[in-house]
XYZ file of N, CA, C and O in Angstrom:
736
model
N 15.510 -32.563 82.705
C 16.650 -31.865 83.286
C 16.675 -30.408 82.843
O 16.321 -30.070 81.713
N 17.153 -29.468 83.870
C 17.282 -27.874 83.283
C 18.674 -28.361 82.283
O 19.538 -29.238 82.275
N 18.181 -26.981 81.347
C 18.801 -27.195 79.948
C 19.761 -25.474 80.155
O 19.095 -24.496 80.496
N 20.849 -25.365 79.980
C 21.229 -24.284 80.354
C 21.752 -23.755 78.884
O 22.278 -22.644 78.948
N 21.699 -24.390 77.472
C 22.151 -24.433 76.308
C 21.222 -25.201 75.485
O 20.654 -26.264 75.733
N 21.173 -24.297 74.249
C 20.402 -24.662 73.185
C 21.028 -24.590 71.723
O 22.015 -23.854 71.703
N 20.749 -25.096 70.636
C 21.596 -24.571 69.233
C 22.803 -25.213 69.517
O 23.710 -24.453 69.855
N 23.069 -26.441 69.470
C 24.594 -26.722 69.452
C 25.692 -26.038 70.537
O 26.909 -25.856 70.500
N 24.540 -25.731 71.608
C 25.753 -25.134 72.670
C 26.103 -23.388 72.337
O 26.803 -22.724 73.103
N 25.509 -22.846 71.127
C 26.073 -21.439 71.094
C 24.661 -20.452 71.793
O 24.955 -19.264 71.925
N 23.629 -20.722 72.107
C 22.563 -20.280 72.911
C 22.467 -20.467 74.492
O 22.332 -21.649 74.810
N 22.501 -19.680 75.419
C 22.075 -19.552 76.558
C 20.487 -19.177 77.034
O 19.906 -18.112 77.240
N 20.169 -20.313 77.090
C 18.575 -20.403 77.771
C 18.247 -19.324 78.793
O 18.947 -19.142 79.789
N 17.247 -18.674 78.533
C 17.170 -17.210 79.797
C 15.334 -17.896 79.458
O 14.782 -18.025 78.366
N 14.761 -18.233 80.932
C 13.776 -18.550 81.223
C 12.706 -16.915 81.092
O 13.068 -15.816 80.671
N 11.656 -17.240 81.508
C 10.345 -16.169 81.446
C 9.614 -16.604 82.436
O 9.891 -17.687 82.950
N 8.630 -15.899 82.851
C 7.550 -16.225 83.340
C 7.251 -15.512 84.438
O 6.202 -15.831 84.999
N 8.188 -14.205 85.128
C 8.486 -13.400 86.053
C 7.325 -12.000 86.102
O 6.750 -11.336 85.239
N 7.372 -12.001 87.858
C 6.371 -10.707 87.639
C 6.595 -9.564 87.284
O 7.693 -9.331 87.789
N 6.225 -8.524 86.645
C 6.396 -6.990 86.864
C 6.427 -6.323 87.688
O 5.406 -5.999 88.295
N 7.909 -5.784 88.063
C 8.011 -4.299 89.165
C 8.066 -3.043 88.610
O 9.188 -2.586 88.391
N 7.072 -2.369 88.328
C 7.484 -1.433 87.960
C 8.873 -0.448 88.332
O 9.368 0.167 87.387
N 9.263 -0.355 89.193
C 10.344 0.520 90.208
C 11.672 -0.119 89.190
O 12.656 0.595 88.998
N 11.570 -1.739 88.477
C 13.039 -2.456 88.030
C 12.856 -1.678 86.602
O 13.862 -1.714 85.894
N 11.894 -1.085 86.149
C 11.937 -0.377 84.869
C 12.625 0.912 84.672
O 13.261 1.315 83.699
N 12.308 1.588 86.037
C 12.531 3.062 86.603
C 14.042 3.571 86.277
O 14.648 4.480 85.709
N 14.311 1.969 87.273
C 16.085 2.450 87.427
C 16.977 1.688 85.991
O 18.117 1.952 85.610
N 16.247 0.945 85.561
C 16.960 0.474 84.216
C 16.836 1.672 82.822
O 17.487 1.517 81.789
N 16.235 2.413 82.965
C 15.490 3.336 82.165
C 16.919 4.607 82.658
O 17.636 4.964 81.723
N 17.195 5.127 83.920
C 17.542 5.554 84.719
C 19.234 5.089 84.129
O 19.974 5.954 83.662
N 19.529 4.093 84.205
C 20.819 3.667 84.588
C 21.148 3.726 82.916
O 22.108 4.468 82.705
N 20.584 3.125 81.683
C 20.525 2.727 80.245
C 19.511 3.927 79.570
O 18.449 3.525 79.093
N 19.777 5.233 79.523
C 18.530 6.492 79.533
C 18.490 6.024 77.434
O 19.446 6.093 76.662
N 17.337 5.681 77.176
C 17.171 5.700 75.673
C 16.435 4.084 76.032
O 15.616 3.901 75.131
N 16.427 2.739 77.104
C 15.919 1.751 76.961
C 15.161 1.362 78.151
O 15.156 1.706 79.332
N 14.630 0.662 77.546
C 13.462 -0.058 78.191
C 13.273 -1.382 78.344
O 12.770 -2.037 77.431
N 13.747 -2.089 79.807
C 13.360 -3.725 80.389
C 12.631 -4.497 79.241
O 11.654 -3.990 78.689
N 12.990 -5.420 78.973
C 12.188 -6.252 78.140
C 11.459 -7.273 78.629
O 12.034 -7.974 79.461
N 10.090 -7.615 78.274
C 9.259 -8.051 78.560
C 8.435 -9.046 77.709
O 7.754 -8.502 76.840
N 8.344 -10.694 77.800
C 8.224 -11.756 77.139
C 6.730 -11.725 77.061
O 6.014 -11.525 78.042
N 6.273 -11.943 75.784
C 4.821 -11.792 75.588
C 4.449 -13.094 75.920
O 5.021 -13.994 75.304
N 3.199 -13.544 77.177
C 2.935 -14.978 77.288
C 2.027 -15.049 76.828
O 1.781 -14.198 75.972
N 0.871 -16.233 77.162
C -0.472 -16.527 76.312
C -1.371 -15.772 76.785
O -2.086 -15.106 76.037
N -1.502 -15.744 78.245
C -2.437 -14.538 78.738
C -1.540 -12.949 78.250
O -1.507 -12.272 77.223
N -0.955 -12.869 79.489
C -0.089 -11.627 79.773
C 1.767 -11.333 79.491
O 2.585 -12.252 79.449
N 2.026 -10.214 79.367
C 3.054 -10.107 79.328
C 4.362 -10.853 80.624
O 3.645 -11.302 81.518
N 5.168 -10.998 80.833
C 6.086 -11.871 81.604
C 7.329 -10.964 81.868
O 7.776 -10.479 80.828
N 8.049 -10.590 83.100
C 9.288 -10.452 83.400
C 10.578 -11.444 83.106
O 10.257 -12.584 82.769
N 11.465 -11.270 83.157
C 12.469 -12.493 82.911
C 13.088 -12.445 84.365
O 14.140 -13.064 84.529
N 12.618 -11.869 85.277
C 13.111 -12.185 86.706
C 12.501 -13.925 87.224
O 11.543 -14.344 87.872
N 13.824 -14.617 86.422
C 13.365 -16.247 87.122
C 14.473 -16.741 88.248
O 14.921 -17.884 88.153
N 14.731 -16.225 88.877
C 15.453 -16.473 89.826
C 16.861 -17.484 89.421
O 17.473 -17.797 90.442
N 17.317 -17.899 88.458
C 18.358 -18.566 87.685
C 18.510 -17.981 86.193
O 17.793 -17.748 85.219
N 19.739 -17.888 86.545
C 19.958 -17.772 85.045
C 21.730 -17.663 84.920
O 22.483 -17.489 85.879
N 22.097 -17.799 83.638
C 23.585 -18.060 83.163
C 23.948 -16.911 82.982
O 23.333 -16.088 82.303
N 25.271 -16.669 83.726
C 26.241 -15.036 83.359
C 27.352 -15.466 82.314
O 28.252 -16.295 82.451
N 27.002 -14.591 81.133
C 28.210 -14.603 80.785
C 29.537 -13.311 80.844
O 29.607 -12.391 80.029
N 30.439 -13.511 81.921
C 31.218 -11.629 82.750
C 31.310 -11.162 81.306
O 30.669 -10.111 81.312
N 31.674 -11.330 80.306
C 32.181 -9.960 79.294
C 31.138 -9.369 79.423
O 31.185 -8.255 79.945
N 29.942 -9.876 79.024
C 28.444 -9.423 78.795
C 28.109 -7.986 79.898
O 27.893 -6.810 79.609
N 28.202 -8.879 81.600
C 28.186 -8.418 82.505
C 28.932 -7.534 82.885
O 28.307 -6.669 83.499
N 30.062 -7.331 82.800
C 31.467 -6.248 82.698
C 30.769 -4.944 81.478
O 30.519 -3.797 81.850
N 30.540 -5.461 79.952
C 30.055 -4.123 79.811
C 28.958 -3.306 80.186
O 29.049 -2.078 80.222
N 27.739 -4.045 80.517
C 26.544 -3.981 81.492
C 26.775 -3.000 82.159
O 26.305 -1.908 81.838
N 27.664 -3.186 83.398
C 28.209 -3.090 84.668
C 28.823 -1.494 83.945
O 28.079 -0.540 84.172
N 29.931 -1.231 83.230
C 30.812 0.196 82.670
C 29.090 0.855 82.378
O 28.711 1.662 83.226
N 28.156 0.538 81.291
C 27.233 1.267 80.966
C 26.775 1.816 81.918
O 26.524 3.020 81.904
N 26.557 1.003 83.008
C 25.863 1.376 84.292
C 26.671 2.774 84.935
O 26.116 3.817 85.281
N 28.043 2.490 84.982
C 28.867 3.507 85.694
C 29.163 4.653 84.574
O 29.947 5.592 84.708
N 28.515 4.417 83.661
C 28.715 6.012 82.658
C 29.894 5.551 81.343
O 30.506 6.238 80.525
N 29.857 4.217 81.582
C 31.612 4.338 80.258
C 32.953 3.725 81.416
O 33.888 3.009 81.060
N 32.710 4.237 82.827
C 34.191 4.044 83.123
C 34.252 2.111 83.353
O 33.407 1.288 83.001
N 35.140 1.961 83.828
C 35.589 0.414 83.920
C 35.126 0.536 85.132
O 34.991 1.431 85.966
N 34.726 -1.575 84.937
C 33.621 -1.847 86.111
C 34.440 -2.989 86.835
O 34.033 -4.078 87.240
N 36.104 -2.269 86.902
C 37.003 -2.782 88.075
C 36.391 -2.524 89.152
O 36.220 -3.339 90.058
N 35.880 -0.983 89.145
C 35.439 -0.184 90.196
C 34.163 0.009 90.828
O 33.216 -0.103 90.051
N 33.863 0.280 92.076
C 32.323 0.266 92.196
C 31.685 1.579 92.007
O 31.323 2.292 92.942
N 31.551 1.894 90.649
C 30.722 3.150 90.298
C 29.458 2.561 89.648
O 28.518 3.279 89.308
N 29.471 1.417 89.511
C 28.311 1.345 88.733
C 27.104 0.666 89.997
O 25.946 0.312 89.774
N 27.870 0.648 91.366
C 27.061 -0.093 92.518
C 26.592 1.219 92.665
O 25.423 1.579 92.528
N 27.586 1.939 92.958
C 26.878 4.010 93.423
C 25.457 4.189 92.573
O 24.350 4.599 92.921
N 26.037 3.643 91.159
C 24.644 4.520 90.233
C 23.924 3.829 90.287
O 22.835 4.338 90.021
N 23.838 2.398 90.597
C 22.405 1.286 91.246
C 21.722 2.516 92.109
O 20.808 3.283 91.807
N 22.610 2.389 93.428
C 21.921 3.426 94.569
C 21.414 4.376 94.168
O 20.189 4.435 94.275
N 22.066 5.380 93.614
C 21.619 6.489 93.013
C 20.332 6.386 92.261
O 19.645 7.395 92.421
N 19.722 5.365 91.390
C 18.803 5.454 90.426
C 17.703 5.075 91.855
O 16.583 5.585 91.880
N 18.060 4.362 92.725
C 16.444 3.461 93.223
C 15.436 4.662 93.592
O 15.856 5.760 93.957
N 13.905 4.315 93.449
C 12.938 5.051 94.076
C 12.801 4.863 95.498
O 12.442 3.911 96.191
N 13.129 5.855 95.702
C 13.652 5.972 97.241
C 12.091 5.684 98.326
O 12.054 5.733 99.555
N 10.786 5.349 97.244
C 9.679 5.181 97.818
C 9.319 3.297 98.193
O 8.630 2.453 98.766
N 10.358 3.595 97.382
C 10.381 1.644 96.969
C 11.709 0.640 96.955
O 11.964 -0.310 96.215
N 12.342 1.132 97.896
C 13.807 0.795 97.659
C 14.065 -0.778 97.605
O 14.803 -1.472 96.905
N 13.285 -1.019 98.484
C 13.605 -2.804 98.744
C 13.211 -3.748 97.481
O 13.382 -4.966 97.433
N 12.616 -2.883 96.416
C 11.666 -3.463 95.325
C 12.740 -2.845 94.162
O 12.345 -3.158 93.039
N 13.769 -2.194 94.138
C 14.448 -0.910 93.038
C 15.071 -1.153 92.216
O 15.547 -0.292 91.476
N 15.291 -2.560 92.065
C 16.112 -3.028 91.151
C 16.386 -4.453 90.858
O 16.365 -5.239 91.806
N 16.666 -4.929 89.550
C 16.718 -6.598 89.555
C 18.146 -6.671 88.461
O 18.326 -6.176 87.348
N 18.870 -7.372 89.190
C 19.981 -8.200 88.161
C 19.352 -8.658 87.127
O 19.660 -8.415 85.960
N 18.093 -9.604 87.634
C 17.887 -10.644 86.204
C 17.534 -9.751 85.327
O 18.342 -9.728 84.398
N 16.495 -8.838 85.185
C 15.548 -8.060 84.363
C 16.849 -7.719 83.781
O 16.985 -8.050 82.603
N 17.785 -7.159 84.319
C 18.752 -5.891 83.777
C 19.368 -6.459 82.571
O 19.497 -5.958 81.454
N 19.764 -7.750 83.078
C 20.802 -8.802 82.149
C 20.427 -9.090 81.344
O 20.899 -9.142 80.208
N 19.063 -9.464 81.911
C 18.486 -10.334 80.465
C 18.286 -9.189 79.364
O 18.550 -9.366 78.175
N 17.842 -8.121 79.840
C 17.352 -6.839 78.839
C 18.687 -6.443 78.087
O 18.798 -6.273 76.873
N 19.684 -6.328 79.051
C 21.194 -5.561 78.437
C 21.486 -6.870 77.199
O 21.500 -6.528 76.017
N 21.685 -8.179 77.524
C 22.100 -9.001 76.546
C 20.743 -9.154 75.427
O 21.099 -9.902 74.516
N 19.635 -8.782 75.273
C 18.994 -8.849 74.402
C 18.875 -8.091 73.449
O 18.397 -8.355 72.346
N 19.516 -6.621 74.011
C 19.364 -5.421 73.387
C 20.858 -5.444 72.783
O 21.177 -4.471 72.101
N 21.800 -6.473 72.976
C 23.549 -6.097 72.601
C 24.372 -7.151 72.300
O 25.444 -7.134 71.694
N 23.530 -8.441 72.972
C 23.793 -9.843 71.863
C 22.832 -10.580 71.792
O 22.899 -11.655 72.387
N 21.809 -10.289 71.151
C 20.587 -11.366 71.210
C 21.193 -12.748 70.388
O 20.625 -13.834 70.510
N 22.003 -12.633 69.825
C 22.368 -14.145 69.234
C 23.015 -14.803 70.221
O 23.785 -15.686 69.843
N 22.942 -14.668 71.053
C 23.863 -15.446 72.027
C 22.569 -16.300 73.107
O 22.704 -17.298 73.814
N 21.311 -15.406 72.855
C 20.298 -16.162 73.449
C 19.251 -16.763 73.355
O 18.381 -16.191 72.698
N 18.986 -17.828 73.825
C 17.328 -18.307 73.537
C 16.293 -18.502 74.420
O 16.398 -19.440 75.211
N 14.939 -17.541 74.457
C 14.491 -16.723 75.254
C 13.173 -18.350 75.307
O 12.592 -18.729 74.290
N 13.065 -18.748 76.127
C 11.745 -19.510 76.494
C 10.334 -19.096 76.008
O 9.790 -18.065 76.403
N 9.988 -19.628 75.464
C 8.618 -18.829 75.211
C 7.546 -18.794 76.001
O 6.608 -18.027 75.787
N 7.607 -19.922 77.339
C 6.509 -20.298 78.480
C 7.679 -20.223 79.451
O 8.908 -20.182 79.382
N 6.581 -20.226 80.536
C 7.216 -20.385 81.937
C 7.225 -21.796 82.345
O 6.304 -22.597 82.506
N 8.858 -21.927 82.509
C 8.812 -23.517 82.821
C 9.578 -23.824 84.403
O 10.453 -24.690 84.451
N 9.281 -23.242 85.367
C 9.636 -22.996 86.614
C 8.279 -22.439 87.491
O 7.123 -22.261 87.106
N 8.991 -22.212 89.017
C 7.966 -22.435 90.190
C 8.471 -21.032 91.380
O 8.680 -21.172 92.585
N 8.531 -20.193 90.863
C 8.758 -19.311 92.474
C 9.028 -20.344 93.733
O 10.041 -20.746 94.304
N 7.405 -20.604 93.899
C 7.506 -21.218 95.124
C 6.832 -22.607 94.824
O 6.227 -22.504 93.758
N 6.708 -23.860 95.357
C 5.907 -25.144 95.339
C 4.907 -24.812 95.597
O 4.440 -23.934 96.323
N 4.336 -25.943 94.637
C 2.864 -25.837 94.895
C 2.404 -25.900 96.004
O 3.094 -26.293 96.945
N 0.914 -25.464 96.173
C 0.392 -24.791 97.655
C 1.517 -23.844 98.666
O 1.566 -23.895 99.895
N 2.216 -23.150 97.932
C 2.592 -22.030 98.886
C 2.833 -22.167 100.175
O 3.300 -23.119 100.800
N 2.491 -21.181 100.495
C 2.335 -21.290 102.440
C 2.277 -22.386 103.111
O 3.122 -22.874 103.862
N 0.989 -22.857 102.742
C 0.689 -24.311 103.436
C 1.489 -25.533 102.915
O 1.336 -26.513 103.644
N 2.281 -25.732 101.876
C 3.244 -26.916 101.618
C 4.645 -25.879 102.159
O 4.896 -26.559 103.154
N 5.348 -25.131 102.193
C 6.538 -24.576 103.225
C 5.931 -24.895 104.792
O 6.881 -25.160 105.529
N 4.543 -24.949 105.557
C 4.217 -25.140 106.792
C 4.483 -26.926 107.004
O 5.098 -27.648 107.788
N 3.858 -27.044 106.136
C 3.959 -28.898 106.331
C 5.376 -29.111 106.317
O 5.847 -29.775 107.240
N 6.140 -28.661 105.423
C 7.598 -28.967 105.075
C 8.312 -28.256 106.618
O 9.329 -28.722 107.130
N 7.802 -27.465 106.996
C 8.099 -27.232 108.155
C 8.477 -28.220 109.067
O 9.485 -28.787 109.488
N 6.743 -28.190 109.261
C 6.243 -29.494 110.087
C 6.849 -30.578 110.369
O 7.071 -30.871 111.544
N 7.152 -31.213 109.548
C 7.611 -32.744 109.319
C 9.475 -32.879 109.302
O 10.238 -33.686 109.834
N 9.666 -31.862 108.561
C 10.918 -31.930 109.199
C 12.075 -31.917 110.619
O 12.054 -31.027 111.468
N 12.723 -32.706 110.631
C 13.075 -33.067 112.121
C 14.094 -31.969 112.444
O 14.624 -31.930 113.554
N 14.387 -31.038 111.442
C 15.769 -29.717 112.092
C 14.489 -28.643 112.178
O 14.856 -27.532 112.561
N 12.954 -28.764 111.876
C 12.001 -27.503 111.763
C 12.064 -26.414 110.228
O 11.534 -25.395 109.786
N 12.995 -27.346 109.883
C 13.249 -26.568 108.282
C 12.254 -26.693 107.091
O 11.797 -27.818 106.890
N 11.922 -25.826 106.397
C 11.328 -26.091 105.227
C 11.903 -26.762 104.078
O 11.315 -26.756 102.997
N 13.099 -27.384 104.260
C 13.540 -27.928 103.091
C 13.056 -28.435 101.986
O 12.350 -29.355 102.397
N 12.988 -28.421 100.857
C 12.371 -29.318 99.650
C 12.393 -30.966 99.778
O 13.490 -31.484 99.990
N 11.695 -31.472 99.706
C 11.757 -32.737 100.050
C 12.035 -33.758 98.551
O 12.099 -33.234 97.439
N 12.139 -34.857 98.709
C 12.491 -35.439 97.240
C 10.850 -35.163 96.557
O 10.567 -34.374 95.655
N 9.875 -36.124 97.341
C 8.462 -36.252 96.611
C 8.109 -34.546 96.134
O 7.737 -34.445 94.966
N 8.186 -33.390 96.835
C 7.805 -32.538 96.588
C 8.275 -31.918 95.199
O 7.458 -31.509 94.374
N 9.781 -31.872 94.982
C 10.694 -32.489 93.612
C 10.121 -33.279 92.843
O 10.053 -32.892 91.677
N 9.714 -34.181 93.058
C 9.501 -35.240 91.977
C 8.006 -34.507 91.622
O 7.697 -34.483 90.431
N 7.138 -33.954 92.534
C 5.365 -33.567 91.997
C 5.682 -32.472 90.955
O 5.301 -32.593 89.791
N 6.608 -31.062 91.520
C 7.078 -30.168 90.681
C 7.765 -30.520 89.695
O 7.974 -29.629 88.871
N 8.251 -31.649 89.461
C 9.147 -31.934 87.948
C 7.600 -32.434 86.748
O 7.382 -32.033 85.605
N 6.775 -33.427 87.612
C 5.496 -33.587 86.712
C 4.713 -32.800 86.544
O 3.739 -33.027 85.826
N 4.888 -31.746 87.099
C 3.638 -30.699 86.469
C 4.375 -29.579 85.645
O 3.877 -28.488 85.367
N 5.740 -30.042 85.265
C 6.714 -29.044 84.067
C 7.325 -28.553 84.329
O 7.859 -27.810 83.507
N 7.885 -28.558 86.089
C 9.036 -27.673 86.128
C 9.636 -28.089 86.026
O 9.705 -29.318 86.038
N 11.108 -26.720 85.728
C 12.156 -27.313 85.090
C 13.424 -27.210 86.589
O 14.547 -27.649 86.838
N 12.531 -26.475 87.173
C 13.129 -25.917 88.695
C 12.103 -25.030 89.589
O 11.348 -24.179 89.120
N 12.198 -25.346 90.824
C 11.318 -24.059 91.749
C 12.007 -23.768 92.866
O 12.610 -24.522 93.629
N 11.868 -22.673 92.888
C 12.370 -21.766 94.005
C 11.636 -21.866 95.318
O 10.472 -22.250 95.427
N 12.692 -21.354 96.647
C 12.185 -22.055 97.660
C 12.638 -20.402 98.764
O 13.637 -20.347 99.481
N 11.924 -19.603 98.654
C 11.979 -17.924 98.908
C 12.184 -17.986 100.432
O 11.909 -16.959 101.052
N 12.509 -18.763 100.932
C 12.662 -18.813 102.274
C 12.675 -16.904 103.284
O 12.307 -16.476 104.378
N 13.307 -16.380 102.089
C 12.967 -14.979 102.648
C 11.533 -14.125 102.883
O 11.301 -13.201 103.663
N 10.644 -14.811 101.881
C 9.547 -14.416 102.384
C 8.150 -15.342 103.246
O 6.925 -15.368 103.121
N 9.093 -15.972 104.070
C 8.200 -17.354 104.768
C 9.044 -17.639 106.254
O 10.248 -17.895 106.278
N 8.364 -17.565 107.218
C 9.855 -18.237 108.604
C 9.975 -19.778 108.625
O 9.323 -20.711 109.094
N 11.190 -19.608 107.849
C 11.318 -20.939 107.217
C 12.062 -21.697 108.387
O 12.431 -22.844 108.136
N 12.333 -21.154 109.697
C 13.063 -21.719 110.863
C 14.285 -21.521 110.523
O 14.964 -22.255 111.242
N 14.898 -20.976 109.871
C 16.715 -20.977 109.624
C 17.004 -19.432 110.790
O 18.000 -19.708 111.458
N 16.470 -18.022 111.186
C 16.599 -17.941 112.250
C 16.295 -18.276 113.511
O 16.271 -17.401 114.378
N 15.963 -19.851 113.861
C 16.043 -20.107 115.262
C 17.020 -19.899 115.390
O 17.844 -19.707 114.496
N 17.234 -19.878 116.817
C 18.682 -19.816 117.604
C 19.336 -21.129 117.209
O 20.504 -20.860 116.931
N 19.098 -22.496 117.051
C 19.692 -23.308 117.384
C 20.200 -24.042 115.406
O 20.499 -25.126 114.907
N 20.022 -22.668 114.969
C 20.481 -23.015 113.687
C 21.648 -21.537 113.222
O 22.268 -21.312 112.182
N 21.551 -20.789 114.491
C 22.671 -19.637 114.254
C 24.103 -20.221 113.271
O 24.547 -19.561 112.332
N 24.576 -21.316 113.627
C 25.797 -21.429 113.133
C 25.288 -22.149 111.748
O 25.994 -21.721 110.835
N 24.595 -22.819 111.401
C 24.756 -22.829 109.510
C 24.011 -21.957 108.729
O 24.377 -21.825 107.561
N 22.876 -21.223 109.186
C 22.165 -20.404 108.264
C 22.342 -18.798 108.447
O 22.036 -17.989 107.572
N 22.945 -18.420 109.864
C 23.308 -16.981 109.971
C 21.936 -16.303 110.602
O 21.892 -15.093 110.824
């Protein structure tokens, strides 16, 4: 089972195993001027903490959020302006990551509050990629890629603890027409 607590409950599990964008360094560097994204040393290579899940805790996020906007209170959206403001305007769609930010801001301002994975125990996408989202396609009777149980159950035996299902970068059939009203 994902474990969202460690240490008697006073640790929040923040997974690893994420790629490097350079551009999420730019604007964190940019937004926090004196720091630098943190980055989990793995067995080969270094690791992002962009795992697509992870636990908020708002105080954490609220001061995050003021740092971001300069000090003022993050009732307000100044600290969304200075997101915009920092992105590389060469790379915008790539300019920035919540997870990286969070995980970096709470490591650098309560690391006791966390416990950092030392491996990657998650899945972007299921195994075989492309071609298991096509089959999952396939076989499904709405044309959806949905996760199926067996496909769940193969990804839980080979160590995940969860995998992601990026439907944004695959036509996963949720814009057909005849799925306008639940997926948008």
């Amino acid at each position: 089972p994902l474990q969202w607590f460690r240490d008697n409950r006073t640790k929040v599990v923040f997974n690893t195993g994420g790629y490097i964008t350079r551009t999420y360094e730019k604007a964190y560097a940019r937004l926090v001027p004196g720091k630098k994204l943190y980055y989990q040393r793995g067995w080969i290579m270094r690791t992002s903490l962009v795992t697509h899940s992870m636990m908020i805790y708002k105080p954490y996020m609220n001061e995050m959020l003021n740092a971001f906007a300069g000090g003022a209170p993050s009732s307000g959206l100044q600290w969304a302006f200075r997101i915009m403001d920092v992105l590389d305007t060469k790379d915008v769609h790539k300019g920035f990551s919540e997870y990286a930010s969070y995980s970096t801001w709470v490591l650098d301002n309560h690391p006791e509050s966390m416990a950092l994975v030392p491996y990657r125990t998650w899945s972007r996408h299921p195994i075989g990629g492309t071609l298991t989202m096509t089959l999952l396609k396939w076989s499904n009777k709405h044309g959806l890629c949905c996760p199926s149980r067996w496909l769940l159950i193969m990804m839980r035996t080979l160590g995940n603890e969860f995998t992601g299902f990026e439907i944004g970068h695959f036509d996963c059939g949720t814009n057909d027409a005849r799925h306008e009203e639940e997926y948008g």
